[in-house]
Amino acid sequence: MGQFGAVLLASEQCFNDSTAQQTHRPTALPAHGRTVPHAMTALEQARQILENTLGYLGFYVTIEEDAASPDGPTLQILTDESEALIGKRGEVLDDIQYLVNRLLMRRMPDAPRIRVDVEFYRSMREDKMLERAKEMAEQVRATGKPTALPPMNSYYRRLIHNAFVNDPEIATESSKGDERFKRVMLKRKGKQNPRLEAKG
């Protein structure tokens, strides 16, 4: 994690102390004039974690929930401070998403992975990345020569792999190593490269 990630982790204990008991939301029962606790969904709890964490760090944001997103349960951060929350190549946003899911798993071990975005940055970047990957794949089809995409994190590598999983001609392979950012190679199927492995 980057420098901002270290700040996020430093705020974790403070966050835990202030929110550990806030896992229920009251639900009104008009017939009796009383309320009973209502178990929060994973997305609701993730939103609470995100709101409290960013509030602790001094950010003013609006967070929208999207439980029906095709990319999975999503929290969309709307703010005038998007650059600070995205960071270089999305590294700050990745740190935020990591921390939200880490804290959520402590509350709900079976919770689904929550996707965190800022001003639709991920959506726009994903569209551009996939469009570029498809253009490069056409070059591979035409020439038979493998080509590598720029280094990217595991989330984006997974998007690329999934985009070509059913392609009859193009195979994708991630470079070896423990680096956070790796390249994905696009190649014609049937032509192996021993320096690369099939998963990232």
mmCIF file of N, CA, C and O in Angstrom, residues 25-72:
data_model
loop_
_atom_site.group_PDB
_atom_site.id
_atom_site.type_symbol
_atom_site.label_atom_id
_atom_site.label_comp_id
_atom_site.label_asym_id
_atom_site.label_seq_id
_atom_site.Cartn_x
_atom_site.Cartn_y
_atom_site.Cartn_z
ATOM 1 N N ARG A 25 -29.482 -1.135 12.161
ATOM 2 C CA ARG A 25 -30.193 0.087 11.846
ATOM 3 C C ARG A 25 -31.635 -0.069 12.327
ATOM 4 O O ARG A 25 -32.262 -1.101 12.063
ATOM 5 N N PRO A 26 -32.193 0.929 13.053
ATOM 6 C CA PRO A 26 -33.554 0.777 13.537
ATOM 7 C C PRO A 26 -34.570 0.776 12.407
ATOM 8 O O PRO A 26 -34.432 1.509 11.437
ATOM 9 N N THR A 27 -35.582 -0.062 12.553
ATOM 10 C CA THR A 27 -36.673 -0.128 11.589
ATOM 11 C C THR A 27 -37.978 0.198 12.302
ATOM 12 O O THR A 27 -38.287 -0.390 13.343
ATOM 13 N N ALA A 28 -38.753 1.127 11.752
ATOM 14 C CA ALA A 28 -39.975 1.560 12.406
ATOM 15 C C ALA A 28 -41.057 0.493 12.300
ATOM 16 O O ALA A 28 -41.205 -0.163 11.282
ATOM 17 N N LEU A 29 -41.828 0.351 13.399
ATOM 18 C CA LEU A 29 -42.985 -0.529 13.429
ATOM 19 C C LEU A 29 -44.182 0.321 13.845
ATOM 20 O O LEU A 29 -44.499 0.446 15.027
ATOM 21 N N PRO A 30 -44.880 0.948 12.910
ATOM 22 C CA PRO A 30 -45.954 1.892 13.228
ATOM 23 C C PRO A 30 -47.043 1.293 14.107
ATOM 24 O O PRO A 30 -47.614 1.972 14.939
ATOM 25 N N ALA A 31 -47.352 0.021 13.970
ATOM 26 C CA ALA A 31 -48.454 -0.560 14.730
ATOM 27 C C ALA A 31 -48.197 -0.528 16.225
ATOM 28 O O ALA A 31 -49.120 -0.455 17.024
ATOM 29 N N HIS A 32 -46.955 -0.588 16.623
ATOM 30 C CA HIS A 32 -46.628 -0.610 18.040
ATOM 31 C C HIS A 32 -45.941 0.664 18.505
ATOM 32 O O HIS A 32 -45.714 0.830 19.698
ATOM 33 N N GLY A 33 -45.593 1.513 17.560
ATOM 34 C CA GLY A 33 -44.917 2.745 17.925
ATOM 35 C C GLY A 33 -43.521 2.512 18.454
ATOM 36 O O GLY A 33 -42.986 3.328 19.196
ATOM 37 N N ARG A 34 -42.911 1.371 18.109
ATOM 38 C CA ARG A 34 -41.579 1.052 18.592
ATOM 39 C C ARG A 34 -40.658 0.770 17.409
ATOM 40 O O ARG A 34 -41.101 0.672 16.281
ATOM 41 N N THR A 35 -39.391 0.618 17.687
ATOM 42 C CA THR A 35 -38.440 0.228 16.651
ATOM 43 C C THR A 35 -37.682 -1.006 17.118
ATOM 44 O O THR A 35 -37.510 -1.233 18.326
ATOM 45 N N VAL A 36 -37.252 -1.813 16.181
ATOM 46 C CA VAL A 36 -36.409 -2.965 16.498
ATOM 47 C C VAL A 36 -35.193 -2.899 15.586
ATOM 48 O O VAL A 36 -35.258 -2.324 14.506
ATOM 49 N N PRO A 37 -34.064 -3.450 16.010
ATOM 50 C CA PRO A 37 -32.866 -3.388 15.175
ATOM 51 C C PRO A 37 -33.026 -4.187 13.885
ATOM 52 O O PRO A 37 -33.613 -5.263 13.879
ATOM 53 N N HIS A 38 -32.528 -3.609 12.802
ATOM 54 C CA HIS A 38 -32.584 -4.253 11.493
ATOM 55 C C HIS A 38 -31.158 -4.496 11.036
ATOM 56 O O HIS A 38 -30.354 -3.570 10.971
ATOM 57 N N ALA A 39 -30.823 -5.758 10.769
ATOM 58 C CA ALA A 39 -29.458 -6.083 10.361
ATOM 59 C C ALA A 39 -29.131 -5.382 9.054
ATOM 60 O O ALA A 39 -29.884 -5.460 8.080
ATOM 61 N N MET A 40 -28.004 -4.694 9.026
ATOM 62 C CA MET A 40 -27.597 -3.977 7.829
ATOM 63 C C MET A 40 -27.033 -4.942 6.806
ATOM 64 O O MET A 40 -26.415 -5.948 7.139
ATOM 65 N N THR A 41 -27.250 -4.647 5.537
ATOM 66 C CA THR A 41 -26.671 -5.448 4.468
ATOM 67 C C THR A 41 -25.175 -5.174 4.398
ATOM 68 O O THR A 41 -24.666 -4.196 4.972
ATOM 69 N N ALA A 42 -24.468 -6.027 3.656
ATOM 70 C CA ALA A 42 -23.025 -5.835 3.492
ATOM 71 C C ALA A 42 -22.736 -4.488 2.842
ATOM 72 O O ALA A 42 -21.793 -3.784 3.240
ATOM 73 N N LEU A 43 -23.533 -4.103 1.840
ATOM 74 C CA LEU A 43 -23.304 -2.834 1.157
ATOM 75 C C LEU A 43 -23.552 -1.654 2.095
ATOM 76 O O LEU A 43 -22.816 -0.666 2.066
ATOM 77 N N GLU A 44 -24.587 -1.756 2.943
ATOM 78 C CA GLU A 44 -24.869 -0.687 3.918
ATOM 79 C C GLU A 44 -23.732 -0.557 4.920
ATOM 80 O O GLU A 44 -23.316 0.553 5.275
ATOM 81 N N GLN A 45 -23.217 -1.686 5.384
ATOM 82 C CA GLN A 45 -22.111 -1.640 6.333
ATOM 83 C C GLN A 45 -20.852 -1.085 5.679
ATOM 84 O O GLN A 45 -20.108 -0.309 6.291
ATOM 85 N N ALA A 46 -20.616 -1.474 4.427
ATOM 86 C CA ALA A 46 -19.456 -0.958 3.712
ATOM 87 C C ALA A 46 -19.574 0.558 3.538
ATOM 88 O O ALA A 46 -18.584 1.291 3.667
ATOM 89 N N ARG A 47 -20.777 1.029 3.252
ATOM 90 C CA ARG A 47 -20.984 2.474 3.114
ATOM 91 C C ARG A 47 -20.695 3.186 4.437
ATOM 92 O O ARG A 47 -20.070 4.243 4.451
ATOM 93 N N GLN A 48 -21.144 2.606 5.533
ATOM 94 C CA GLN A 48 -20.883 3.196 6.842
ATOM 95 C C GLN A 48 -19.381 3.260 7.122
ATOM 96 O O GLN A 48 -18.857 4.271 7.605
ATOM 97 N N ILE A 49 -18.677 2.164 6.794
ATOM 98 C CA ILE A 49 -17.228 2.130 6.980
ATOM 99 C C ILE A 49 -16.563 3.221 6.153
ATOM 100 O O ILE A 49 -15.690 3.964 6.625
ATOM 101 N N LEU A 50 -16.977 3.339 4.889
ATOM 102 C CA LEU A 50 -16.380 4.321 3.984
ATOM 103 C C LEU A 50 -16.677 5.742 4.440
ATOM 104 O O LEU A 50 -15.776 6.604 4.452
ATOM 105 N N GLU A 51 -17.913 6.019 4.798
ATOM 106 C CA GLU A 51 -18.289 7.360 5.271
ATOM 107 C C GLU A 51 -17.486 7.759 6.499
ATOM 108 O O GLU A 51 -16.961 8.879 6.582
ATOM 109 N N ASN A 52 -17.385 6.858 7.478
ATOM 110 C CA ASN A 52 -16.670 7.179 8.708
ATOM 111 C C ASN A 52 -15.175 7.343 8.470
ATOM 112 O O ASN A 52 -14.524 8.220 9.053
ATOM 113 N N THR A 53 -14.616 6.505 7.602
ATOM 114 C CA THR A 53 -13.180 6.595 7.323
ATOM 115 C C THR A 53 -12.831 7.906 6.623
ATOM 116 O O THR A 53 -11.897 8.608 7.023
ATOM 117 N N LEU A 54 -13.583 8.240 5.565
ATOM 118 C CA LEU A 54 -13.298 9.479 4.838
ATOM 119 C C LEU A 54 -13.615 10.700 5.687
ATOM 120 O O LEU A 54 -12.919 11.716 5.605
ATOM 121 N N GLY A 55 -14.666 10.609 6.501
ATOM 122 C CA GLY A 55 -14.974 11.711 7.404
ATOM 123 C C GLY A 55 -13.862 11.921 8.407
ATOM 124 O O GLY A 55 -13.479 13.064 8.716
ATOM 125 N N TYR A 56 -13.307 10.843 8.931
ATOM 126 C CA TYR A 56 -12.194 10.926 9.877
ATOM 127 C C TYR A 56 -10.983 11.604 9.240
ATOM 128 O O TYR A 56 -10.243 12.344 9.894
ATOM 129 N N LEU A 57 -10.800 11.364 7.937
ATOM 130 C CA LEU A 57 -9.664 11.952 7.218
ATOM 131 C C LEU A 57 -9.953 13.355 6.701
ATOM 132 O O LEU A 57 -9.099 13.977 6.087
ATOM 133 N N GLY A 58 -11.177 13.848 6.932
ATOM 134 C CA GLY A 58 -11.496 15.231 6.587
ATOM 135 C C GLY A 58 -12.063 15.449 5.201
ATOM 136 O O GLY A 58 -12.093 16.587 4.719
ATOM 137 N N PHE A 59 -12.542 14.403 4.544
ATOM 138 C CA PHE A 59 -13.125 14.551 3.214
ATOM 139 C C PHE A 59 -14.636 14.730 3.313
ATOM 140 O O PHE A 59 -15.299 14.102 4.128
ATOM 141 N N TYR A 60 -15.165 15.611 2.453
ATOM 142 C CA TYR A 60 -16.605 15.824 2.375
ATOM 143 C C TYR A 60 -17.108 15.162 1.096
ATOM 144 O O TYR A 60 -16.775 15.582 -0.008
ATOM 145 N N VAL A 61 -17.908 14.125 1.262
ATOM 146 C CA VAL A 61 -18.322 13.330 0.102
ATOM 147 C C VAL A 61 -19.797 12.941 0.200
ATOM 148 O O VAL A 61 -20.399 13.001 1.267
ATOM 149 N N THR A 62 -20.339 12.562 -0.943
ATOM 150 C CA THR A 62 -21.638 11.898 -1.012
ATOM 151 C C THR A 62 -21.383 10.509 -1.550
ATOM 152 O O THR A 62 -20.619 10.336 -2.503
ATOM 153 N N ILE A 63 -21.990 9.506 -0.939
ATOM 154 C CA ILE A 63 -21.767 8.118 -1.356
ATOM 155 C C ILE A 63 -23.089 7.498 -1.785
ATOM 156 O O ILE A 63 -24.062 7.511 -1.036
ATOM 157 N N GLU A 64 -23.098 6.964 -2.996
ATOM 158 C CA GLU A 64 -24.289 6.306 -3.526
ATOM 159 C C GLU A 64 -24.067 4.792 -3.569
ATOM 160 O O GLU A 64 -22.985 4.331 -3.914
ATOM 161 N N GLU A 65 -25.108 4.049 -3.225
ATOM 162 C CA GLU A 65 -25.053 2.589 -3.257
ATOM 163 C C GLU A 65 -25.640 2.073 -4.581
ATOM 164 O O GLU A 65 -26.642 2.583 -5.052
ATOM 165 N N ASP A 66 -24.999 1.061 -5.145
ATOM 166 C CA ASP A 66 -25.513 0.410 -6.346
ATOM 167 C C ASP A 66 -25.387 -1.100 -6.153
ATOM 168 O O ASP A 66 -24.352 -1.695 -6.459
ATOM 169 N N ALA A 67 -26.452 -1.700 -5.628
ATOM 170 C CA ALA A 67 -26.428 -3.133 -5.358
ATOM 171 C C ALA A 67 -26.597 -3.956 -6.622
ATOM 172 O O ALA A 67 -26.291 -5.152 -6.638
ATOM 173 N N ALA A 68 -27.085 -3.340 -7.691
ATOM 174 C CA ALA A 68 -27.383 -4.074 -8.928
ATOM 175 C C ALA A 68 -26.330 -3.870 -10.008
ATOM 176 O O ALA A 68 -26.550 -4.234 -11.166
ATOM 177 N N SER A 69 -25.200 -3.291 -9.677
ATOM 178 C CA SER A 69 -24.160 -3.051 -10.685
ATOM 179 C C SER A 69 -23.678 -4.365 -11.286
ATOM 180 O O SER A 69 -23.484 -5.352 -10.566
ATOM 181 N N PRO A 70 -23.464 -4.417 -12.605
ATOM 182 C CA PRO A 70 -22.945 -5.643 -13.229
ATOM 183 C C PRO A 70 -21.538 -5.987 -12.750
ATOM 184 O O PRO A 70 -21.089 -7.123 -12.916
ATOM 185 N N ASP A 71 -20.856 -5.029 -12.141
ATOM 186 C CA ASP A 71 -19.515 -5.263 -11.612
ATOM 187 C C ASP A 71 -19.541 -5.679 -10.150
ATOM 188 O O ASP A 71 -18.493 -5.780 -9.511
ATOM 189 N N GLY A 72 -20.741 -5.916 -9.600
ATOM 190 C CA GLY A 72 -20.874 -6.299 -8.203
ATOM 191 C C GLY A 72 -21.288 -5.112 -7.356
ATOM 192 O O GLY A 72 -21.326 -3.969 -7.832
#
